[in-house]
Amino acid sequence: MAFSSPSLLSSCSVHKLNPLLFSQRRRGITPSSWHFRRLRPRFFAVAASDNGVFTSPEIAKSFDFSSEERIYNWWESQGYFKPNFDRGSDPFVISMPPPNVTGSLHMGHAMFVTLEDIMVRYHRMKGSPTLWLPGTDHAGIATQLVVERMLAAEGIKRIELGRDEFTNRVWEWKEKYGGTITNQIKRLGASCDWTRERFTLDEQLSRAVVEAFVRLHEKGLINQGSYVVNWSPNLQTAVSDLEVEYSEEPGSLYYIKYRVAGASKSDFLTIATTRPETLFGDTAIAVNPQDERYSKYIGRQAIVPMTFGRHVPIISDKYVDKDFGTGVLKISPGHDHNDYLLARKLGLPILNVMNKDGTLNKVAGLYCGLDRFEARKKLWADLEETGLAVKKENHTLRVPRSQRGGEIIEPLVSKQWFVTMEPLADAALKAVERGELTIMPERFGKIYNHWLSNITDWCISRQLWWGHRIPVWYIEGKDCEEEYIVARNAEEAHDKACEKYGKDVEIYQDPDVLDTWFSSALWPFSTLGWPDVSAEDFKRFYPTTLLETGHDILFFWVARMVMMGIEFTGTVPFSNVYLHGLIRDVQGRKMSKTLGNVIDPLDTIKEYGTDALRFTLALGTAGQDLNLSTERLTANKAFTNKLWNAGKFVLQNLPSQSDISAWENLLSYKFKQEDCLHKLPLPECWVVSKLHMLVDTVTASYDKYFFGDVGREIYDFFWGDFADWYIEASKARLYHSDGQPVASTAQAVLLYVFENILIMLHPFMPFVTEALWQGIPNREEALIMSCWPQTSLPRQASAIKRFENLQALTRAIRNARAEYSVEPAKRISAAIVASSDVTQYISKEKEVLALLSRIDLQNIHFTDSPPGNANQSVHLVAGEGLEAYLPLVDMVDISTEIERLTKRLAKMQAEYDGLVGRLSSPKFVEKAPEEIVRGVREKIAETEEKLTLTKNRLDVLKSTVLVSK
C-alpha cells in the first residue's frame, strides 16, 4: 500500500538519488528518561550517507554548517537547478539582478538571493519547469576604476597603455577575479541554472545592445545633444543618478551683491549661493513676481560681479521661493539641473564655466585654470575686498558625491547621447493600467507611475573605455554633430560611409561607451537569445514570470526593462515585480563602514549557518526595510538546532530499514483519506488535521508572495504544535505501548508530519532540510525535487477542539505545579471531573495526559463529580465541563508550606498597612503628583488581592492539616 506522503509515494520526478551516496546503518534509540517503565529499544534508523556528502542526524549532535557547500555541489552535479519539463509545461522564470562583476557579497545580495531562491524552489517543487537565470554586470565605472587603481600601484597610467591594451588588462582581471561574487552567491544556496550564466559583455548580449541602439536611433529616439549631466571630474565621465549619493555635510552659504545696472550704488540685489564660483555662468537673476521687494527691478539688468561688467536680465518666475535666502535666485543653467530646465523654458543662453577636470575655463576670466574649490576661496576673498561680499553663514549642504570615486559631482553641460523617453514611458504606464504588470507592494505602483509621468531624457553615453562602445562612426573632416553613421559593426559602417561619401572616405568610432544600465535594461530578453526571436530559450522562457529586486532601483532598472521589453519584444518582460526593502542595523540605520555596523554575510554564515541567515531575512515584509540583529540570527540558529533535534528523534524511532514488515505496515497509512484520518487516536488526528490546515495556509501565502507569513506559520506549527506537543505525546506510544499498534501509528504520523514540514520549509532553509530528508530511509528523490503537498486534504475539527481541551487541562496542571513549586520529577495524583463525553476521549489518552502533566498514571481518576478530598485539593477549571482536583498532600510539604506562607502573609500585611497609611495622610494626597498617588492606589489594590489569595491558600492548607488529624 502506498504511503500518503508525497515523498514516499510519488514517482513524479525522474531525478533519483545516486545509490552510491547512501549506505545503510543501524542505530538504537536512547530516549530521554521518564517515569514509565522503559522497554528495550526497538526502533532503528538508517544513516543517510557515509561518503561525506550528508551526515545523519543520529551521528551529529547538530547540523554541520561546513556540509552546506558539499550539499550545494551535489545538487548542482545532479542537474537539479536546470528546468525540467517532465512535470509541467508552464515555466516559472526569474532573471537574477546581475551583481557587479567587481562586487563582494553584502546583505543586499543575501536578501535578493534568499527571496528569489525561495520562489524558485517553491515552484520547482510545485512541478513547474523552473529557470532562474544568473549573470553579472560589467559595471563600467566600477570595474575601470578597480583596474586603474591596480595599474597605478604598478606605476602605470591608463592613458599610457592605450585603449586596446587597457581593455585587454580589464578582461584579464575579469577572468581572474570576476567569479568571486558568483561563488559567494552559490554559498547562499542559490539554485540557479549556472549553465546559462550570462555576462553583459558576452558576445550575444553585446549584439543585443548594438541592435537596440540601432533600432532606437532608426525610430528617432536616440539623438546627440548638449544637456546638463552628473559629471565626475576625477573619473572624467558622466554618471547616472543612481551612482550619485547625497550626504549632509557642513558648508557655507555665501551672500553676494549684484548691482542694478544704470542705478545708484544703493540699488543692488543680494543673492545667497552655496557655489559662488558658478556665478561666471549666470545668465539671469530671477525673483518671484509676487515679491514686492524686487518688483521695481523686474525687466532691468544686473551686473554679474567680477566679470568686468557683464549684464544679465532681472526676470520674474513663480519657480523662485521668495522665503528662501534673500528671495533672489541666480540662474546658472550650465551648472544646475533646475536652472537648466528654467533656461530652456525661458530661452536663456547657457554658459559653461568649467572644464572636464573640475577647473574653471576661460569664461571665468582671471580665475581660468583654478580648481573649482580654489576658485571659490579666491573669489570670495576678492568679493570681500571689492565690497560685494555681504556675509558668509554656516550651512548644512546636501552634497552629491560619486558612489565610485567619492568626489563631489558637478552638474555640467556636456555633449552626450540621449534616449527620448516619453513615448517609451507611455507604453510602460499603459502596461500597469491594463493589468499586464503587477507591482508588489501595491504602493510602489504610484511611485512608478509618478516617475514615468514626469520622465526626462536618459543620458546613455559614458566617457569610459570599459563597456559597450557606442555604435556610431564619424567621418574624418566632417562635423561630428551633423555627419555620423549608426551601424551594427565597423564593416557595415564603412560600407554605408563609402556609399554616401565615396570609397576614399575615412571613419572613426565614437570613443564613448554606453551606460551600464542600457545593457541591463535588455537583461530579461537579451539573456534568452534576443534579437534572435527563434532562439529556443527565448521561445520557451520569454516573457519571464517575475522580477524581484530592491525598491531603490525601481526607476533605474525595473521601469527601463519594462519600457525596453515592450519596445523590442512587444510584451512586458515579466508580469510581476516584487520589491524588497533595504537591510539596516538593529537601530534602523543604513549599514556603512563609517558607522562600523556592517554585517558580513559570509561571516554570518560561518557563525549561524546559511539557513538561519536566510530564514531571518525572509521574515521581513515586502517593500519594508528590515532591521537585522544578532539576536534574530541567534534565535533562528536555535530554530535550526530544534529542527535537527526533532529529526534526530523521528529517525531514532523509525524501524530499521531491513525490517520489511514494519515498513510495509508503516507505509500502509493513507492520511490523505478521510476514513484513515477519522480512525486515528486523538493526538494523531489532531496533529495531522493541523498539518493539513497548515499546508493550505502556507501554500496560499507562498502564492501571494507573503514569505514572512509562510515562515512564521511553519515556525509556529513546528515548534508550538509538533515539537512541543505531538513529539512529547508520541513518547507515550513509543515507550509505553507494550507492542500495541498505536506505536506504529505514532511512527507513521511522526514521519508524515515531519517530512511535510521539511518540504514546506525547504525553500527557506534548504541545507538542513535536505540533510534531514536524506537521513530518512526509503527516499526515492532529493528533497529539492520532491513534490509539493496537496491542498484541501481532510481535517477533523472535532479532534482539534478535543485536543485543545486536553492541552488546556495539561497547561492548568503544569501551572499549578509551578505555582506550588512541585519538583519536576515528582508525580502527583489527579481527579479529572468532566461530562461523560469529555471523560470518554480524555480518559483514552490518560497515558498522554500523565506524561505531559507528570501525573502518576496509577493515581489518575475520572469522575463526573468533585472527589471527597476536594477541600484539600487545588481546584483547576480547564474549560467548560472540564475540571481537575490535585490533592495538596501530593504537591507540597503542608507544614513547611504553612510556615512559608505565614511569613509571606505577615510581610505583605506590613507592606499593605504602610501603603494605606501613606494614602491616609492628607499632606501626601494634596502635595504628591497625581501619577504618584494613582500608583499608590493601584499598589494597594494589587497587594490586597495578593493578601486574599494567600489567606485562602493558608486556609486550605490548615484545613488539610485538621482533616488529616
Coordinates of C-alpha atoms in Angstrom, one line a residue, residues 362-839:
K362 CA 38.3 81.0 -19.9
V363 CA 34.7 82.1 -19.3
A364 CA 35.8 82.7 -15.7
G365 CA 38.4 85.3 -16.8
L366 CA 41.1 85.8 -14.2
Y367 CA 40.1 82.6 -12.4
C368 CA 40.7 80.4 -15.5
G369 CA 42.7 77.3 -14.7
L370 CA 41.9 77.3 -11.0
D371 CA 40.3 74.2 -9.4
R372 CA 36.7 74.9 -8.6
F373 CA 37.3 74.8 -4.8
E374 CA 40.4 77.0 -5.1
A375 CA 38.4 79.4 -7.3
R376 CA 35.7 79.6 -4.6
K377 CA 38.1 80.7 -1.9
K378 CA 39.9 83.2 -4.1
L379 CA 36.6 84.6 -5.5
W380 CA 35.2 85.1 -2.0
A381 CA 38.4 86.9 -0.9
D382 CA 38.1 89.2 -3.9
L383 CA 34.4 89.9 -3.3
E384 CA 35.2 90.9 0.3
E385 CA 38.0 93.2 -1.0
T386 CA 35.6 94.9 -3.5
G387 CA 32.8 95.3 -1.1
L388 CA 30.5 92.9 -3.0
A389 CA 30.6 90.2 -0.2
V390 CA 27.7 90.7 2.2
K391 CA 28.3 87.7 4.6
K392 CA 29.1 84.0 4.8
E393 CA 27.0 81.7 7.0
N394 CA 27.4 78.2 8.2
H395 CA 25.0 76.0 6.3
T396 CA 24.3 72.3 6.1
L397 CA 24.7 71.2 2.5
R398 CA 23.2 68.2 0.6
V399 CA 26.3 67.3 -1.3
P400 CA 26.2 65.0 -4.3
R401 CA 29.2 62.6 -4.3
S402 CA 30.2 59.9 -6.8
Q403 CA 29.3 56.4 -5.5
R404 CA 32.5 55.1 -7.1
G405 CA 35.2 57.7 -6.6
G406 CA 33.7 59.7 -3.7
E407 CA 34.4 63.1 -5.2
I408 CA 31.8 65.8 -5.4
I409 CA 29.7 65.6 -8.6
E410 CA 29.5 68.7 -10.7
P411 CA 26.3 69.4 -12.8
L412 CA 27.8 70.2 -16.1
V413 CA 26.6 70.8 -19.7
S414 CA 28.2 68.1 -21.9
K415 CA 27.6 66.7 -25.3
Q416 CA 26.2 63.2 -24.8
W417 CA 23.9 60.7 -26.4
F418 CA 20.3 60.6 -25.1
V419 CA 17.3 58.4 -25.4
T420 CA 13.9 60.2 -25.8
M421 CA 11.9 58.5 -23.0
E422 CA 8.4 59.9 -23.2
P423 CA 7.0 57.6 -25.9
L424 CA 8.6 54.6 -24.2
A425 CA 7.2 55.7 -20.8
D426 CA 3.7 55.9 -22.2
A427 CA 3.7 52.2 -23.1
A428 CA 5.1 51.3 -19.7
L429 CA 2.4 53.2 -18.0
K430 CA -0.4 51.6 -20.0
A431 CA 1.0 48.1 -19.1
V432 CA 0.2 48.8 -15.4
E433 CA -3.1 50.4 -16.3
R434 CA -4.2 47.3 -18.3
G435 CA -3.1 44.9 -15.6
E436 CA -0.3 43.4 -17.7
L437 CA 2.2 44.3 -15.0
T438 CA 1.6 44.0 -11.2
I439 CA 3.9 45.8 -8.8
M440 CA 4.2 44.5 -5.2
P441 CA 3.8 46.1 -2.8
E442 CA 1.0 48.0 -4.4
R443 CA 2.1 51.4 -3.1
F444 CA 5.1 51.3 -5.3
G445 CA 2.8 51.4 -8.3
K446 CA 2.0 55.0 -7.6
I447 CA 5.7 55.9 -7.4
Y448 CA 6.3 54.0 -10.7
N449 CA 3.5 56.0 -12.3
H450 CA 4.7 59.3 -11.0
W451 CA 8.3 58.8 -12.2
L452 CA 7.2 57.7 -15.7
S453 CA 4.7 60.6 -15.9
N454 CA 7.5 63.1 -15.2
I455 CA 10.3 61.3 -17.0
T456 CA 13.2 63.1 -18.6
D457 CA 15.5 62.0 -21.4
W458 CA 18.1 59.5 -20.5
C459 CA 21.8 60.2 -20.9
I460 CA 23.3 56.9 -22.1
S461 CA 26.9 57.8 -23.0
R462 CA 29.8 57.4 -20.7
Q463 CA 33.4 58.7 -21.2
L464 CA 35.0 55.3 -20.4
W465 CA 37.0 52.6 -22.1
W466 CA 35.3 49.6 -20.5
G467 CA 31.9 48.8 -21.8
H468 CA 29.8 48.6 -24.9
R469 CA 31.3 51.0 -27.5
I470 CA 28.6 53.3 -28.9
P471 CA 27.9 52.0 -32.5
V472 CA 28.4 55.4 -34.1
W473 CA 31.1 56.3 -36.6
Y474 CA 32.2 59.8 -37.7
I475 CA 33.6 61.0 -41.0
E476 CA 37.1 62.4 -40.9
G477 CA 36.9 66.1 -41.7
K478 CA 33.2 66.4 -41.1
D479 CA 31.2 68.0 -38.2
C480 CA 30.6 65.2 -35.7
E481 CA 27.1 66.5 -34.8
E482 CA 25.9 66.6 -38.4
E483 CA 27.8 63.8 -40.1
Y484 CA 27.8 60.4 -38.5
I485 CA 26.8 56.8 -39.2
V486 CA 25.0 54.3 -37.0
A487 CA 25.8 50.7 -37.8
R488 CA 25.9 47.3 -36.3
N489 CA 29.6 46.9 -36.9
A490 CA 32.6 48.6 -38.4
E491 CA 32.3 46.8 -41.7
E492 CA 28.6 47.9 -42.1
A493 CA 29.6 51.5 -41.1
H494 CA 32.4 51.6 -43.7
D495 CA 30.0 50.3 -46.4
K496 CA 27.5 53.0 -45.5
A497 CA 30.2 55.7 -45.5
C498 CA 31.5 54.6 -48.9
E499 CA 28.1 54.7 -50.4
K500 CA 27.5 58.2 -49.2
Y501 CA 31.0 59.8 -49.3
G502 CA 33.0 57.7 -51.7
K503 CA 35.5 54.9 -51.5
D504 CA 38.3 57.0 -50.1
V505 CA 36.3 58.0 -47.0
E506 CA 37.9 57.5 -43.6
I507 CA 35.8 56.9 -40.5
Y508 CA 36.4 56.6 -36.8
Q509 CA 34.2 55.3 -34.0
D510 CA 32.8 57.3 -31.1
P511 CA 35.1 56.8 -28.2
D512 CA 32.3 56.7 -25.6
V513 CA 30.6 53.6 -24.2
L514 CA 27.0 53.1 -23.2
D515 CA 25.7 53.5 -19.7
T516 CA 25.8 50.1 -17.9
W517 CA 22.1 50.5 -17.3
F518 CA 21.4 50.4 -21.0
S519 CA 22.6 46.8 -21.3
S520 CA 20.9 46.0 -18.0
A521 CA 17.6 47.3 -19.4
L522 CA 17.7 44.5 -22.0
W523 CA 18.6 41.8 -19.5
P524 CA 15.3 39.7 -19.3
F525 CA 15.3 39.1 -23.1
S526 CA 18.9 39.5 -24.2
T527 CA 19.9 36.7 -21.9
L528 CA 17.4 34.4 -23.6
G529 CA 18.7 35.0 -27.1
W530 CA 17.1 38.2 -28.4
P531 CA 17.4 39.6 -31.0
D532 CA 17.1 36.1 -32.3
V533 CA 13.4 35.5 -31.5
S534 CA 13.7 32.0 -32.9
A535 CA 16.2 31.0 -30.2
E536 CA 14.9 28.1 -28.2
D537 CA 15.3 29.7 -24.8
F538 CA 13.5 32.9 -26.0
K539 CA 10.6 30.9 -27.3
R540 CA 10.3 28.8 -24.1
F541 CA 11.0 31.2 -21.4
Y542 CA 10.1 34.7 -22.5
P543 CA 8.3 36.7 -21.2
T544 CA 9.7 35.8 -17.8
T545 CA 7.4 35.3 -14.8
L546 CA 8.6 37.7 -12.2
L547 CA 11.3 40.3 -11.4
E548 CA 12.5 40.6 -7.8
T549 CA 14.8 43.4 -6.7
G550 CA 15.2 46.2 -4.2
H551 CA 12.7 49.1 -4.3
D552 CA 15.6 51.6 -4.6
I553 CA 16.2 50.7 -8.3
L554 CA 12.5 50.7 -9.4
F555 CA 13.3 53.6 -11.7
F556 CA 16.8 53.0 -12.8
W557 CA 16.3 49.3 -13.7
V558 CA 12.8 48.0 -13.4
A559 CA 11.0 50.7 -15.3
R560 CA 13.6 50.7 -18.0
M561 CA 13.3 47.0 -18.5
V562 CA 9.6 47.4 -18.9
M563 CA 10.0 50.1 -21.5
M564 CA 12.6 48.2 -23.5
G565 CA 10.8 44.9 -23.2
I566 CA 7.7 46.4 -24.7
E567 CA 9.6 48.3 -27.3
F568 CA 11.7 45.4 -28.6
T569 CA 9.5 42.3 -28.0
G570 CA 6.0 43.8 -28.0
T571 CA 5.3 42.5 -24.5
V572 CA 6.2 43.3 -20.9
P573 CA 9.3 41.3 -19.9
F574 CA 7.7 40.0 -16.7
S575 CA 4.1 40.0 -15.4
N576 CA 5.0 40.7 -11.7
V577 CA 7.5 42.9 -9.9
Y578 CA 8.3 42.0 -6.2
L579 CA 10.3 44.7 -4.4
H580 CA 12.1 44.1 -1.2
G581 CA 13.4 46.7 1.3
L582 CA 16.8 47.5 2.5
I583 CA 18.8 45.8 5.2
R584 CA 19.5 48.1 8.2
D585 CA 21.2 47.5 11.5
V586 CA 19.3 46.9 14.7
Q587 CA 18.8 50.6 15.3
G588 CA 17.4 51.1 11.8
R589 CA 20.5 52.8 10.4
K590 CA 21.8 52.1 7.0
M591 CA 24.8 49.8 7.1
S592 CA 28.1 51.6 6.3
K593 CA 31.8 51.2 7.0
T594 CA 31.8 54.7 8.6
L595 CA 29.3 53.7 11.2
G596 CA 31.0 50.3 11.7
N597 CA 27.7 48.5 11.6
V598 CA 28.2 46.4 8.5
I599 CA 27.2 42.7 9.0
D600 CA 29.1 40.5 6.6
P601 CA 27.0 37.6 5.1
L602 CA 29.9 35.2 4.9
D603 CA 30.9 35.8 8.5
T604 CA 27.3 35.4 9.5
I605 CA 27.1 32.1 7.6
K606 CA 30.2 30.8 9.4
E607 CA 28.7 31.6 12.8
Y608 CA 25.0 31.0 12.4
G609 CA 24.7 28.9 9.2
T610 CA 23.1 29.8 5.8
D611 CA 19.7 28.6 6.8
A612 CA 19.4 30.8 9.9
L613 CA 20.5 33.8 7.8
R614 CA 18.0 33.1 5.0
F615 CA 15.2 32.5 7.5
T616 CA 15.9 35.8 9.2
L617 CA 16.0 37.8 6.0
A618 CA 12.8 36.1 4.6
L619 CA 10.7 37.0 7.7
G620 CA 10.6 40.7 6.5
T621 CA 7.6 42.3 4.8
A622 CA 7.7 43.1 1.1
G623 CA 9.0 46.6 0.4
Q624 CA 9.8 47.4 4.0
D625 CA 13.3 47.8 5.4
L626 CA 14.5 45.0 7.7
N627 CA 16.4 45.7 10.9
L628 CA 18.9 42.9 11.2
S629 CA 20.2 41.9 14.6
T630 CA 22.4 39.2 16.1
E631 CA 19.5 38.4 18.4
R632 CA 17.3 37.4 15.5
L633 CA 20.1 35.3 13.9
T634 CA 20.8 33.6 17.3
A635 CA 17.1 32.7 17.6
N636 CA 16.9 31.3 14.1
K637 CA 20.1 29.3 14.7
A638 CA 18.3 27.8 17.7
F639 CA 15.4 27.0 15.3
T640 CA 17.8 25.1 13.0
N641 CA 19.0 23.1 16.0
K642 CA 15.5 22.4 17.1
L643 CA 14.6 21.1 13.7
W644 CA 17.8 18.9 13.7
N645 CA 16.9 17.5 17.2
A646 CA 13.3 16.8 16.1
G647 CA 14.8 14.9 13.1
K648 CA 17.1 13.0 15.4
F649 CA 14.1 11.9 17.5
V650 CA 12.0 10.9 14.5
L651 CA 14.8 8.9 12.9
Q652 CA 15.7 7.2 16.1
N653 CA 12.1 6.0 16.4
L654 CA 11.7 4.6 12.9
P655 CA 12.0 0.8 12.2
S656 CA 15.2 -0.5 10.8
Q657 CA 15.3 -0.3 7.1
S658 CA 15.8 -4.0 7.0
D659 CA 12.6 -4.6 8.9
I660 CA 10.4 -5.0 5.7
S661 CA 7.3 -6.0 7.6
A662 CA 7.4 -3.0 9.9
W663 CA 7.9 -0.6 6.9
E664 CA 5.1 -2.2 5.0
N665 CA 2.8 -1.6 7.9
L666 CA 4.2 2.0 8.2
L667 CA 3.5 2.7 4.6
S668 CA 0.0 1.4 4.7
Y669 CA -1.4 4.5 6.3
K670 CA -3.2 6.8 4.0
F671 CA -3.5 10.1 5.9
K672 CA -4.9 11.9 2.8
Q673 CA -8.1 9.8 3.0
E674 CA -10.9 10.8 5.3
D675 CA -11.6 7.4 6.7
C676 CA -7.9 6.9 7.7
L677 CA -7.8 10.3 9.5
H678 CA -11.0 9.5 11.4
K679 CA -9.6 6.2 12.7
L680 CA -6.6 7.9 14.2
P681 CA -6.3 8.4 18.0
L682 CA -6.9 11.9 19.3
P683 CA -3.3 13.3 19.3
E684 CA -2.5 11.8 15.9
C685 CA -5.8 13.0 14.4
W686 CA -5.2 16.5 15.8
V687 CA -1.6 16.9 14.5
V688 CA -2.5 15.5 11.0
S689 CA -5.5 17.8 10.8
K690 CA -3.4 20.8 11.9
L691 CA -0.8 19.8 9.3
H692 CA -3.4 19.7 6.5
M693 CA -4.7 23.1 7.6
L694 CA -1.1 24.4 7.6
V695 CA -0.5 23.1 4.0
D696 CA -3.5 25.2 2.8
T697 CA -2.4 28.3 4.6
V698 CA 1.2 28.1 3.7
T699 CA 0.5 27.4 0.0
A700 CA -1.8 30.4 -0.2
S701 CA 0.8 32.6 1.4
Y702 CA 3.5 31.3 -0.9
D703 CA 1.3 32.1 -3.9
K704 CA 0.7 35.6 -2.6
Y705 CA 4.4 36.1 -2.0
F706 CA 3.7 36.6 1.7
F707 CA 7.0 35.0 2.7
G708 CA 7.1 36.4 6.1
D709 CA 3.7 34.8 6.8
V710 CA 5.0 31.5 5.4
G711 CA 8.0 31.5 7.7
R712 CA 6.0 32.4 10.8
E713 CA 3.2 29.9 10.1
I714 CA 5.6 26.9 9.6
Y715 CA 7.7 28.0 12.6
D716 CA 4.7 28.2 14.9
F717 CA 3.4 24.8 13.8
F718 CA 6.7 23.1 14.0
W719 CA 7.7 24.5 17.4
G720 CA 4.3 25.1 19.0
D721 CA 2.4 22.1 17.8
F722 CA 4.7 19.4 16.5
A723 CA 7.8 19.7 18.8
D724 CA 6.2 20.9 22.0
W725 CA 3.1 18.8 21.9
Y726 CA 3.0 15.9 19.4
I727 CA 6.6 14.7 19.8
E728 CA 6.1 14.7 23.6
A729 CA 2.7 13.0 23.3
S730 CA 4.2 10.3 21.0
K731 CA 6.6 9.2 23.7
A732 CA 3.6 7.7 25.4
R733 CA 3.1 5.5 22.3
L734 CA 6.7 4.7 21.6
Y735 CA 7.9 3.9 25.1
H736 CA 4.8 2.6 26.9
S737 CA 2.7 0.8 24.4
D738 CA 3.8 -2.8 25.1
G739 CA 3.9 -3.5 21.3
Q740 CA 0.4 -2.2 20.6
P741 CA -0.4 -0.9 17.1
V742 CA -0.6 2.6 18.4
A743 CA 3.2 2.7 18.4
S744 CA 3.3 2.0 14.6
T745 CA 0.6 4.7 14.2
A746 CA 2.8 7.2 16.0
Q747 CA 5.8 6.3 13.9
A748 CA 3.8 6.8 10.7
V749 CA 2.4 10.2 11.9
L750 CA 5.8 11.4 13.1
L751 CA 7.2 10.6 9.7
Y752 CA 4.3 12.0 7.7
V753 CA 4.2 15.3 9.6
F754 CA 7.9 15.8 9.8
E755 CA 8.6 15.2 6.1
N756 CA 5.9 17.6 5.1
I757 CA 7.4 20.2 7.4
L758 CA 10.7 19.6 5.7
I759 CA 9.1 20.1 2.3
M760 CA 7.3 23.3 3.2
L761 CA 10.4 24.7 5.0
H762 CA 12.9 23.7 2.3
P763 CA 12.6 26.9 0.2
F764 CA 13.6 28.9 3.3
M765 CA 16.2 26.5 4.8
P766 CA 17.4 24.3 2.0
F767 CA 20.5 22.8 3.6
V768 CA 19.3 21.5 6.9
T769 CA 16.1 20.2 5.5
E770 CA 17.9 18.3 2.7
A771 CA 20.3 16.8 5.2
L772 CA 17.4 15.7 7.4
W773 CA 15.5 14.4 4.4
Q774 CA 18.4 12.2 3.3
G775 CA 18.5 10.7 6.8
I776 CA 15.0 9.2 6.3
P777 CA 15.0 5.7 4.9
N778 CA 13.4 4.9 1.5
R779 CA 14.0 8.3 0.0
E780 CA 13.4 8.0 -3.8
E781 CA 14.4 11.5 -4.6
A782 CA 16.2 14.6 -3.3
L783 CA 14.1 17.0 -1.3
I784 CA 14.8 19.8 -3.7
M785 CA 13.0 17.7 -6.4
S786 CA 10.2 16.3 -4.3
C787 CA 6.5 17.2 -4.9
W788 CA 4.7 19.9 -3.0
P789 CA 2.0 18.6 -0.7
Q790 CA -1.6 18.5 -1.9
T791 CA -4.0 21.1 -0.6
S792 CA -7.6 20.6 0.7
L793 CA -6.8 17.4 2.5
P794 CA -9.2 16.2 5.2
R795 CA -9.1 17.6 8.7
Q796 CA -11.3 16.9 11.7
A797 CA -12.5 20.0 13.6
S798 CA -13.8 18.0 16.5
A799 CA -10.5 16.3 17.1
I800 CA -8.8 19.7 17.1
K801 CA -11.2 21.0 19.7
R802 CA -10.9 17.9 21.8
F803 CA -7.1 18.0 21.8
E804 CA -7.2 21.7 22.7
N805 CA -9.2 20.7 25.8
L806 CA -6.5 18.2 26.6
Q807 CA -3.9 20.9 26.1
A808 CA -5.9 23.3 28.4
L809 CA -6.0 20.7 31.1
T810 CA -2.3 20.0 30.8
R811 CA -1.4 23.7 31.0
A812 CA -3.6 24.1 34.0
I813 CA -1.9 21.3 35.8
R814 CA 1.6 22.4 34.8
N815 CA 0.8 26.0 36.0
A816 CA -0.4 24.6 39.4
R817 CA 2.7 22.6 39.7
A818 CA 4.8 25.7 39.0
E819 CA 2.8 27.8 41.4
Y820 CA 3.3 25.3 44.2
S821 CA 7.0 24.7 43.2
V822 CA 6.5 21.0 42.8
E823 CA 9.7 19.2 41.8
P824 CA 9.8 18.3 38.1
A825 CA 10.4 14.7 38.7
K826 CA 7.6 14.3 41.3
R827 CA 4.4 12.5 40.1
I828 CA 1.2 13.7 41.6
S829 CA -2.4 12.4 41.8
A830 CA -5.3 14.0 40.0
A831 CA -9.1 13.7 39.8
I832 CA -10.5 14.7 36.5
V833 CA -14.1 15.9 36.6
A834 CA -15.9 16.1 33.3
S835 CA -19.1 15.2 31.5
S836 CA -19.3 11.7 30.1
D837 CA -18.4 12.6 26.5
V838 CA -15.4 14.6 27.6
T839 CA -14.3 11.9 30.0

